[in-house]
PDB file of C-alpha atoms in Angstrom:
ATOM      1  CA  MET W 288     -70.013   9.214  24.150  1.00 43.00           C
ATOM      2  CA  LYS W 289     -68.747  12.362  22.505  1.00 48.00           C
ATOM      3  CA  LEU W 290     -71.406  14.743  21.254  1.00 50.00           C
ATOM      4  CA  SER W 291     -70.615  17.294  18.580  1.00 52.00           C
ATOM      5  CA  ALA W 292     -72.557  19.868  16.663  1.00 50.00           C
ATOM      6  CA  ALA W 293     -72.853  19.601  12.919  1.00 55.00           C
ATOM      7  CA  VAL W 294     -69.865  21.069  11.100  1.00 52.00           C
ATOM      8  CA  PRO W 295     -70.879  24.486   9.691  1.00 52.00           C
ATOM      9  CA  THR W 296     -70.713  25.096   5.961  1.00 52.00           C
ATOM     10  CA  PRO W 297     -70.041  28.338   4.058  1.00 47.00           C
ATOM     11  CA  PRO W 298     -72.947  30.417   2.720  1.00 52.00           C
ATOM     12  CA  LYS W 299     -74.828  28.496   0.046  1.00 53.00           C
ATOM     13  CA  SER W 300     -74.433  31.245  -2.553  1.00 54.00           C
ATOM     14  CA  LYS W 301     -70.624  30.902  -2.463  1.00 71.00           C
ATOM     15  CA  LEU W 302     -70.475  27.133  -2.833  1.00 82.00           C
ATOM     16  CA  PRO W 303     -70.009  24.991  -5.945  1.00 90.00           C
ATOM     17  CA  PRO W 304     -72.651  22.344  -6.821  1.00 91.00           C
ATOM     18  CA  VAL W 305     -70.645  19.593  -5.087  1.00 94.00           C
ATOM     19  CA  PHE W 306     -67.990  19.895  -2.407  1.00 94.00           C
ATOM     20  CA  GLY W 307     -66.669  17.505   0.209  1.00 94.00           C
ATOM     21  CA  GLN W 308     -65.332  17.167   3.705  1.00 95.00           C
ATOM     22  CA  ALA W 309     -63.248  14.537   5.520  1.00 96.00           C
ATOM     23  CA  ILE W 310     -63.327  13.934   9.287  1.00 96.00           C
ATOM     24  CA  GLU W 311     -61.782  11.154  11.379  1.00 96.00           C
ATOM     25  CA  TYR W 312     -64.106  10.117  14.209  1.00 96.00           C
ATOM     26  CA  GLU W 313     -63.463   7.951  17.238  1.00 95.00           C
ATOM     27  CA  SER W 314     -65.907   5.164  18.022  1.00 93.00           C
ATOM     28  CA  GLY W 315     -68.982   6.448  19.828  1.00 95.00           C
ATOM     29  CA  ALA W 316     -68.700  10.014  18.518  1.00 97.00           C
ATOM     30  CA  ARG W 317     -72.022  11.603  17.665  1.00 97.00           C
ATOM     31  CA  GLU W 318     -73.408  14.493  15.698  1.00 96.00           C
ATOM     32  CA  VAL W 319     -76.560  15.835  17.292  1.00 97.00           C
ATOM     33  CA  ALA W 320     -79.772  16.183  15.276  1.00 97.00           C
ATOM     34  CA  HIS W 321     -79.372  18.811  12.568  1.00 97.00           C
ATOM     35  CA  THR W 322     -80.258  19.673   8.976  1.00 96.00           C
ATOM     36  CA  HIS W 323     -78.477  21.071   5.924  1.00 95.00           C
ATOM     37  CA  PRO W 324     -79.783  23.393   3.194  1.00 94.00           C
ATOM     38  CA  ARG W 325     -78.461  20.981   0.563  1.00 94.00           C
ATOM     39  CA  ALA W 326     -78.352  17.222   0.146  1.00 95.00           C
ATOM     40  CA  GLN W 327     -75.624  15.324   1.996  1.00 97.00           C
ATOM     41  CA  LEU W 328     -73.962  12.095   0.904  1.00 97.00           C
ATOM     42  CA  LEU W 329     -72.611  10.125   3.883  1.00 98.00           C
ATOM     43  CA  TYR W 330     -69.829   7.602   3.321  1.00 97.00           C
ATOM     44  CA  ALA W 331     -67.438   5.748   5.637  1.00 96.00           C
ATOM     45  CA  THR W 332     -64.102   4.446   4.375  1.00 94.00           C
ATOM     46  CA  SER W 333     -63.902   2.469   7.622  1.00 91.00           C
ATOM     47  CA  GLY W 334     -66.260   1.732  10.486  1.00 92.00           C
ATOM     48  CA  LEU W 335     -70.022   2.206  10.348  1.00 95.00           C
ATOM     49  CA  ILE W 336     -72.276   5.237  10.586  1.00 97.00           C
ATOM     50  CA  ARG W 337     -75.617   4.901  12.334  1.00 97.00           C
ATOM     51  CA  VAL W 338     -78.021   7.518  11.023  1.00 97.00           C
ATOM     52  CA  ARG W 339     -81.376   8.378  12.570  1.00 96.00           C
ATOM     53  CA  THR W 340     -84.018  10.384  10.709  1.00 95.00           C
ATOM     54  CA  PRO W 341     -87.647  10.896  11.754  1.00 93.00           C
ATOM     55  CA  ALA W 342     -88.647   8.084   9.387  1.00 93.00           C
ATOM     56  CA  ALA W 343     -85.973   5.432   9.905  1.00 94.00           C
ATOM     57  CA  SER W 344     -82.718   4.272  11.420  1.00 95.00           C
ATOM     58  CA  TRP W 345     -79.922   3.419   8.991  1.00 95.00           C
ATOM     59  CA  VAL W 346     -76.601   1.565   9.082  1.00 96.00           C
ATOM     60  CA  VAL W 347     -74.105   2.880   6.525  1.00 95.00           C
ATOM     61  CA  THR W 348     -71.297   0.404   5.786  1.00 91.00           C
ATOM     62  CA  PRO W 349     -68.196   0.942   3.581  1.00 90.00           C
ATOM     63  CA  ASN W 350     -69.930  -0.730   0.609  1.00 88.00           C
ATOM     64  CA  CYS W 351     -72.770   1.792   0.513  1.00 91.00           C
ATOM     65  CA  ALA W 352     -73.487   5.473   1.055  1.00 94.00           C
ATOM     66  CA  MET W 353     -76.517   7.321   2.339  1.00 95.00           C
ATOM     67  CA  LEU W 354     -78.081  10.267   0.562  1.00 94.00           C
ATOM     68  CA  VAL W 355     -79.886  12.613   2.968  1.00 96.00           C
ATOM     69  CA  PRO W 356     -82.235  15.117   1.269  1.00 95.00           C
ATOM     70  CA  PRO W 357     -82.041  18.843   2.067  1.00 95.00           C
ATOM     71  CA  ARG W 358     -83.632  19.936   5.350  1.00 95.00           C
ATOM     72  CA  VAL W 359     -84.219  16.381   6.577  1.00 95.00           C
ATOM     73  CA  GLU W 360     -83.249  16.193  10.251  1.00 96.00           C
ATOM     74  CA  HIS W 361     -80.670  13.513  11.021  1.00 97.00           C
ATOM     75  CA  GLU W 362     -78.312  12.516  13.802  1.00 97.00           C
ATOM     76  CA  LEU W 363     -75.189  10.392  13.501  1.00 98.00           C
ATOM     77  CA  GLU W 364     -73.377   7.880  15.699  1.00 97.00           C
ATOM     78  CA  MET W 365     -70.021   6.366  14.778  1.00 97.00           C
ATOM     79  CA  VAL W 366     -69.456   2.640  15.288  1.00 95.00           C
ATOM     80  CA  GLY W 367     -65.757   1.864  15.390  1.00 91.00           C
ATOM     81  CA  LYS W 368     -63.188   4.394  14.179  1.00 92.00           C
ATOM     82  CA  VAL W 369     -64.869   6.022  11.212  1.00 95.00           C
ATOM     83  CA  GLY W 370     -63.202   7.571   8.191  1.00 95.00           C
ATOM     84  CA  PHE W 371     -66.065   9.995   7.543  1.00 97.00           C
ATOM     85  CA  ARG W 372     -66.292  11.319   3.999  1.00 98.00           C
ATOM     86  CA  THR W 373     -69.223  13.492   3.047  1.00 97.00           C
ATOM     87  CA  LEU W 374     -70.340  15.409  -0.020  1.00 97.00           C
ATOM     88  CA  TYR W 375     -72.807  18.288  -0.099  1.00 96.00           C
ATOM     89  CA  VAL W 376     -74.813  18.315  -3.319  1.00 94.00           C
ATOM     90  CA  ASP W 377     -77.071  21.001  -4.815  1.00 90.00           C
ATOM     91  CA  PRO W 378     -79.183  20.565  -6.829  1.00 84.00           C
ATOM     92  CA  CYS W 379     -80.008  16.932  -6.078  1.00 85.00           C
ATOM     93  CA  PRO W 380     -82.901  15.726  -8.265  1.00 79.00           C
ATOM     94  CA  MET W 381     -82.212  12.094  -7.319  1.00 80.00           C
ATOM     95  CA  CYS W 382     -82.750  12.694  -3.587  1.00 82.00           C
ATOM     96  CA  GLY W 383     -86.460  12.091  -3.118  1.00 79.00           C
ATOM     97  CA  ASN W 384     -88.150  12.991   0.163  1.00 83.00           C
ATOM     98  CA  GLU W 385     -86.467  10.467   2.461  1.00 85.00           C
ATOM     99  CA  GLY W 386     -82.919   9.278   2.909  1.00 89.00           C
ATOM    100  CA  ARG W 387     -81.834   6.275   0.880  1.00 89.00           C
ATOM    101  CA  LEU W 388     -78.906   3.904   0.628  1.00 91.00           C
ATOM    102  CA  LEU W 389     -76.865   3.661  -2.562  1.00 91.00           C
ATOM    103  CA  PRO W 390     -74.319   0.965  -3.445  1.00 90.00           C
ATOM    104  CA  VAL W 391     -70.772   2.310  -3.762  1.00 92.00           C
ATOM    105  CA  ASN W 392     -68.624   0.796  -6.499  1.00 91.00           C
ATOM    106  CA  GLY W 393     -64.931   1.450  -7.014  1.00 93.00           C
ATOM    107  CA  LEU W 394     -65.465   4.426  -9.329  1.00 96.00           C
ATOM    108  CA  LEU W 395     -67.876   6.241  -7.011  1.00 95.00           C
ATOM    109  CA  ARG W 396     -65.621   5.562  -4.033  1.00 96.00           C
ATOM    110  CA  GLU W 397     -62.582   7.079  -5.746  1.00 96.00           C
ATOM    111  CA  ALA W 398     -64.643  10.052  -6.955  1.00 96.00           C
ATOM    112  CA  ILE W 399     -65.813  10.737  -3.391  1.00 97.00           C
ATOM    113  CA  LEU W 400     -62.280  10.498  -2.024  1.00 97.00           C
ATOM    114  CA  ALA W 401     -60.943  12.793  -4.742  1.00 96.00           C
ATOM    115  CA  MET W 402     -63.677  15.389  -4.237  1.00 95.00           C
ATOM    116  CA  VAL W 403     -63.101  15.736  -0.486  1.00 95.00           C
ATOM    117  CA  ARG W 404     -59.533  16.774  -1.305  1.00 93.00           C
ATOM    118  CA  GLU W 405     -60.771  19.662  -3.468  1.00 89.00           C
ATOM    119  CA  PRO W 406     -61.339  23.037  -1.737  1.00 84.00           C
ATOM    120  CA  ALA W 407     -64.922  24.289  -1.455  1.00 75.00           C
ATOM    121  CA  ARG W 408     -64.717  27.217  -3.844  1.00 74.00           C
ATOM    122  CA  THR W 409     -65.807  28.238  -7.322  1.00 67.00           C
ATOM    123  CA  ARG W 410     -64.406  25.781  -9.879  1.00 75.00           C
ATOM    124  CA  GLU W 411     -62.691  26.776 -13.093  1.00 78.00           C
ATOM    125  CA  PRO W 412     -64.082  25.296 -16.334  1.00 82.00           C
ATOM    126  CA  GLY W 413     -62.265  22.075 -17.146  1.00 81.00           C
ATOM    127  CA  SER W 414     -60.742  21.749 -13.677  1.00 88.00           C
ATOM    128  CA  LEU W 415     -60.508  18.397 -11.912  1.00 91.00           C
ATOM    129  CA  ALA W 416     -63.176  19.514  -9.456  1.00 90.00           C
ATOM    130  CA  GLU W 417     -65.590  20.328 -12.280  1.00 91.00           C
ATOM    131  CA  VAL W 418     -64.956  16.950 -13.932  1.00 93.00           C
ATOM    132  CA  LEU W 419     -65.522  15.209 -10.598  1.00 94.00           C
ATOM    133  CA  THR W 420     -68.742  17.156 -10.071  1.00 93.00           C
ATOM    134  CA  HIS W 421     -70.246  15.930 -13.342  1.00 92.00           C
ATOM    135  CA  LEU W 422     -69.016  12.385 -12.696  1.00 94.00           C
ATOM    136  CA  ILE W 423     -70.471  12.236  -9.185  1.00 94.00           C
ATOM    137  CA  ILE W 424     -73.846  13.660 -10.244  1.00 93.00           C
ATOM    138  CA  ASN W 425     -74.052  11.096 -13.065  1.00 92.00           C
ATOM    139  CA  LEU W 426     -73.056   8.213 -10.782  1.00 93.00           C
ATOM    140  CA  LEU W 427     -75.566   9.199  -8.105  1.00 91.00           C
ATOM    141  CA  THR W 428     -78.318   9.594 -10.692  1.00 88.00           C
ATOM    142  CA  ALA W 429     -77.576   6.188 -12.220  1.00 87.00           C
ATOM    143  CA  ALA W 430     -77.164   4.326  -8.917  1.00 82.00           C
ATOM    144  CA  ALA W 431     -80.060   2.016  -8.141  1.00 72.00           C
ATOM    145  CA  PRO W 432     -81.458   2.503  -4.615  1.00 70.00           C
ATOM    146  CA  ALA W 433     -80.116  -0.121  -2.230  1.00 63.00           C
ATOM    147  CA  ASP W 434     -83.242  -0.148  -0.066  1.00 54.00           C
ATOM    148  CA  GLU W 435     -83.318  -3.938  -0.259  1.00 60.00           C
ATOM    149  CA  MET W 436     -80.088  -3.915   1.760  1.00 66.00           C
ATOM    150  CA  PRO W 437     -80.756  -4.532   5.464  1.00 75.00           C
ATOM    151  CA  GLY W 438     -79.309  -1.189   6.539  1.00 85.00           C
ATOM    152  CA  ARG W 439     -82.668   0.553   6.848  1.00 91.00           C
ATOM    153  CA  LEU W 440     -84.980   0.101   9.826  1.00 95.00           C
ATOM    154  CA  PRO W 441     -88.278   2.018   9.471  1.00 95.00           C
ATOM    155  CA  ILE W 442     -89.514   3.866  12.546  1.00 95.00           C
ATOM    156  CA  PRO W 443     -93.308   4.100  13.068  1.00 95.00           C
ATOM    157  CA  GLN W 444     -94.801   7.489  13.865  1.00 93.00           C
ATOM    158  CA  HIS W 445     -97.509   6.399  16.319  1.00 92.00           C
ATOM    159  CA  PRO W 446     -96.261   7.064  19.902  1.00 93.00           C
ATOM    160  CA  ARG W 447     -97.348   3.628  21.147  1.00 92.00           C
ATOM    161  CA  LEU W 448     -95.543   1.827  18.335  1.00 95.00           C
ATOM    162  CA  GLN W 449     -92.491   4.031  18.781  1.00 95.00           C
ATOM    163  CA  ARG W 450     -92.332   3.042  22.446  1.00 94.00           C
ATOM    164  CA  ILE W 451     -92.487  -0.659  21.568  1.00 95.00           C
ATOM    165  CA  CYS W 452     -89.749  -0.255  18.972  1.00 96.00           C
ATOM    166  CA  GLN W 453     -87.490   1.717  21.290  1.00 95.00           C
ATOM    167  CA  GLU W 454     -87.824  -0.879  24.050  1.00 96.00           C
ATOM    168  CA  LEU W 455     -86.861  -3.606  21.581  1.00 96.00           C
ATOM    169  CA  ILE W 456     -83.898  -1.592  20.297  1.00 96.00           C
ATOM    170  CA  ASP W 457     -82.748  -1.087  23.897  1.00 95.00           C
ATOM    171  CA  ALA W 458     -83.109  -4.831  24.617  1.00 97.00           C
ATOM    172  CA  PRO W 459     -82.716  -6.769  21.325  1.00 97.00           C
ATOM    173  CA  ALA W 460     -83.002 -10.138  23.085  1.00 97.00           C
ATOM    174  CA  ASN W 461     -86.590  -9.338  24.080  1.00 96.00           C
ATOM    175  CA  SER W 462     -88.802 -11.959  22.435  1.00 95.00           C
ATOM    176  CA  ASP W 463     -92.190 -10.805  23.753  1.00 95.00           C
ATOM    177  CA  SER W 464     -94.980 -11.540  21.287  1.00 94.00           C
ATOM    178  CA  LEU W 465     -97.316  -8.995  19.768  1.00 93.00           C
ATOM    179  CA  ASP W 466    -100.022 -10.404  22.067  1.00 94.00           C
ATOM    180  CA  HIS W 467     -97.869  -9.421  25.048  1.00 95.00           C
ATOM    181  CA  TRP W 468     -97.476  -5.857  23.794  1.00 95.00           C
ATOM    182  CA  ALA W 469    -101.188  -5.644  22.987  1.00 93.00           C
ATOM    183  CA  ASN W 470    -102.117  -6.689  26.527  1.00 93.00           C
ATOM    184  CA  ARG W 471     -99.625  -4.269  27.995  1.00 92.00           C
ATOM    185  CA  PHE W 472    -100.975  -1.289  26.074  1.00 89.00           C
ATOM    186  CA  GLY W 473    -104.643  -2.250  26.187  1.00 88.00           C
ATOM    187  CA  ALA W 474    -105.081  -2.899  22.480  1.00 89.00           C
ATOM    188  CA  SER W 475    -105.842  -5.945  20.379  1.00 92.00           C
ATOM    189  CA  SER W 476    -102.943  -7.740  18.694  1.00 92.00           C
ATOM    190  CA  ARG W 477    -104.760  -7.472  15.363  1.00 94.00           C
ATOM    191  CA  THR W 478    -104.956  -3.697  15.724  1.00 93.00           C
ATOM    192  CA  LEU W 479    -101.261  -3.430  16.597  1.00 93.00           C
ATOM    193  CA  ALA W 480    -100.320  -5.732  13.715  1.00 95.00           C
ATOM    194  CA  ARG W 481    -102.361  -3.684  11.262  1.00 95.00           C
ATOM    195  CA  HIS W 482    -100.871  -0.365  12.388  1.00 94.00           C
ATOM    196  CA  PHE W 483     -97.358  -1.810  12.448  1.00 95.00           C
ATOM    197  CA  GLN W 484     -97.666  -3.089   8.886  1.00 96.00           C
ATOM    198  CA  ARG W 485     -99.101   0.207   7.682  1.00 96.00           C
ATOM    199  CA  GLU W 486     -96.450   2.404   9.309  1.00 95.00           C
ATOM    200  CA  THR W 487     -93.337   0.304   8.702  1.00 95.00           C
ATOM    201  CA  GLY W 488     -94.256  -1.628   5.570  1.00 94.00           C
ATOM    202  CA  MET W 489     -93.466  -4.948   7.238  1.00 95.00           C
ATOM    203  CA  PRO W 490     -94.909  -7.338   9.848  1.00 96.00           C
ATOM    204  CA  PHE W 491     -93.848  -7.005  13.474  1.00 96.00           C
ATOM    205  CA  ALA W 492     -91.731 -10.197  13.388  1.00 96.00           C
ATOM    206  CA  LYS W 493     -89.908  -9.015  10.260  1.00 96.00           C
ATOM    207  CA  TRP W 494     -89.193  -5.636  11.843  1.00 96.00           C
ATOM    208  CA  ARG W 495     -87.705  -7.266  14.936  1.00 97.00           C
ATOM    209  CA  GLU W 496     -85.506  -9.472  12.757  1.00 96.00           C
ATOM    210  CA  GLN W 497     -84.372  -6.438  10.768  1.00 95.00           C
ATOM    211  CA  MET W 498     -83.566  -4.612  13.996  1.00 97.00           C
ATOM    212  CA  ARG W 499     -81.461  -7.541  15.183  1.00 97.00           C
ATOM    213  CA  VAL W 500     -79.606  -7.658  11.876  1.00 97.00           C
ATOM    214  CA  SER W 501     -78.802  -3.941  12.177  1.00 96.00           C
ATOM    215  CA  GLU W 502     -77.495  -4.479  15.711  1.00 96.00           C
ATOM    216  CA  ALA W 503     -75.478  -7.495  14.561  1.00 97.00           C
ATOM    217  CA  MET W 504     -73.878  -5.497  11.745  1.00 95.00           C
ATOM    218  CA  CYS W 505     -72.664  -2.905  14.240  1.00 94.00           C
ATOM    219  CA  LEU W 506     -71.419  -5.405  16.819  1.00 96.00           C
ATOM    220  CA  LEU W 507     -69.624  -7.599  14.294  1.00 95.00           C
ATOM    221  CA  SER W 508     -67.911  -4.570  12.768  1.00 92.00           C
ATOM    222  CA  THR W 509     -66.267  -3.871  16.143  1.00 91.00           C
ATOM    223  CA  ASN W 510     -64.959  -7.455  16.236  1.00 92.00           C
ATOM    224  CA  THR W 511     -67.337  -8.605  18.974  1.00 95.00           C
ATOM    225  CA  PRO W 512     -67.172 -12.434  19.179  1.00 97.00           C
ATOM    226  CA  ILE W 513     -69.971 -14.049  17.203  1.00 97.00           C
ATOM    227  CA  ASP W 514     -71.229 -16.108  20.151  1.00 97.00           C
ATOM    228  CA  LYS W 515     -71.573 -12.940  22.247  1.00 98.00           C
ATOM    229  CA  VAL W 516     -73.466 -11.213  19.430  1.00 98.00           C
ATOM    230  CA  ALA W 517     -75.852 -14.176  19.175  1.00 98.00           C
ATOM    231  CA  ALA W 518     -76.486 -14.176  22.934  1.00 98.00           C
ATOM    232  CA  TYR W 519     -77.003 -10.400  23.059  1.00 98.00           C
ATOM    233  CA  LEU W 520     -79.628 -10.660  20.332  1.00 98.00           C
ATOM    234  CA  GLY W 521     -81.492 -13.437  22.133  1.00 97.00           C
ATOM    235  CA  TYR W 522     -80.511 -16.481  20.075  1.00 97.00           C
ATOM    236  CA  ALA W 523     -80.233 -19.786  21.915  1.00 93.00           C
ATOM    237  CA  ASP W 524     -77.091 -20.753  20.030  1.00 95.00           C
ATOM    238  CA  THR W 525     -74.639 -19.380  17.496  1.00 97.00           C
ATOM    239  CA  ASN W 526     -75.912 -21.601  14.700  1.00 97.00           C
ATOM    240  CA  SER W 527     -79.467 -20.230  14.904  1.00 97.00           C
ATOM    241  CA  PHE W 528     -78.107 -16.706  14.677  1.00 98.00           C
ATOM    242  CA  ALA W 529     -75.809 -17.596  11.777  1.00 98.00           C
ATOM    243  CA  VAL W 530     -78.671 -19.153   9.791  1.00 97.00           C
ATOM    244  CA  MET W 531     -80.794 -16.016  10.187  1.00 97.00           C
ATOM    245  CA  PHE W 532     -77.892 -13.692   9.387  1.00 97.00           C
ATOM    246  CA  LYS W 533     -76.954 -15.581   6.225  1.00 96.00           C
ATOM    247  CA  ARG W 534     -80.559 -15.712   5.053  1.00 95.00           C
ATOM    248  CA  VAL W 535     -80.847 -11.930   5.302  1.00 93.00           C
ATOM    249  CA  LEU W 536     -77.354 -10.768   4.313  1.00 92.00           C
ATOM    250  CA  HIS W 537     -76.383 -13.695   2.061  1.00 92.00           C
ATOM    251  CA  MET W 538     -73.130 -14.221   3.951  1.00 95.00           C
ATOM    252  CA  THR W 539     -72.116 -15.780   7.242  1.00 97.00           C
ATOM    253  CA  PRO W 540     -71.404 -13.628  10.311  1.00 97.00           C
ATOM    254  CA  LEU W 541     -67.747 -14.665  10.094  1.00 96.00           C
ATOM    255  CA  LYS W 542     -67.470 -13.564   6.471  1.00 96.00           C
ATOM    256  CA  TYR W 543     -69.146 -10.245   7.256  1.00 94.00           C
ATOM    257  CA  GLN W 544     -66.834  -9.670  10.210  1.00 93.00           C
ATOM    258  CA  SER W 545     -63.778 -10.480   8.083  1.00 92.00           C
ATOM    259  CA  MET W 546     -64.995  -8.104   5.357  1.00 88.00           C
ATOM    260  CA  MET W 547     -65.403  -5.264   7.851  1.00 86.00           C
ATOM    261  CA  CYS W 548     -61.966  -5.889   9.346  1.00 80.00           C
ATOM    262  CA  ALA W 549     -60.450  -5.830   5.853  1.00 78.00           C
ATOM    263  CA  ALA W 550     -62.166  -2.493   5.173  1.00 71.00           C
ATOM    264  CA  MET W 551     -60.492  -1.089   8.287  1.00 67.00           C
ATOM    265  CA  LEU W 552     -57.073  -2.140   6.989  1.00 59.00           C
ATOM    266  CA  VAL W 553     -57.401  -0.578   3.529  1.00 58.00           C
ATOM    267  CA  ALA W 554     -59.069   2.671   4.630  1.00 56.00           C
TER     268      ALA W 554
END
């Protein structure tokens, strides 16, 4: 896969409060771990963006955006051909300390697309860029966090738990129980369960399901056949996978796949 460094930005003192950038990425392209001195809004007009921070892994779809706070390390991987649109925002009082997903409605989408067409320079009073700046700040401030969306997968900080999680991410069909992992690492299952809940905010079984949903979102967006997705994730049949997927995402895998394909066409 292609690796690329983060795109440099002009000196902070010479930048307006909000400016944008547009890049077309091929599937599999990556941006190595990096930080920015100001907040970054990540949005994809097509394809998906996988974002990894020290605290979580995220899947950014065309119906949401991710707000990354200043100086938070993050790396990116593109799933499918990605129409990458990003805004750099300073100040960003709505950021918080960790990245978060925000729903993107039609107005915010058009504001993002318009802003990336504006040059990154000082804006004249009353200019389109200044109007867009105020609009975007207001929309981001008013947007309710979309953390209930299944695009966020928390990453534990304990090395032992991180190793378990990484092995499951590398082999999503793995169905080993917590007892198995406890025996393997010489700990009690109750201890692992307690630490897992404390560090991720969810039980082990829920985390594994969330991980599989994140993988499914990426695979379906690249038009992978649903039966192959189900098998890759360890489901005995397509129906079992579809029931789980609909319960979590409130739509069938086929509907999700169709929605992602439609997003590719209108991007």
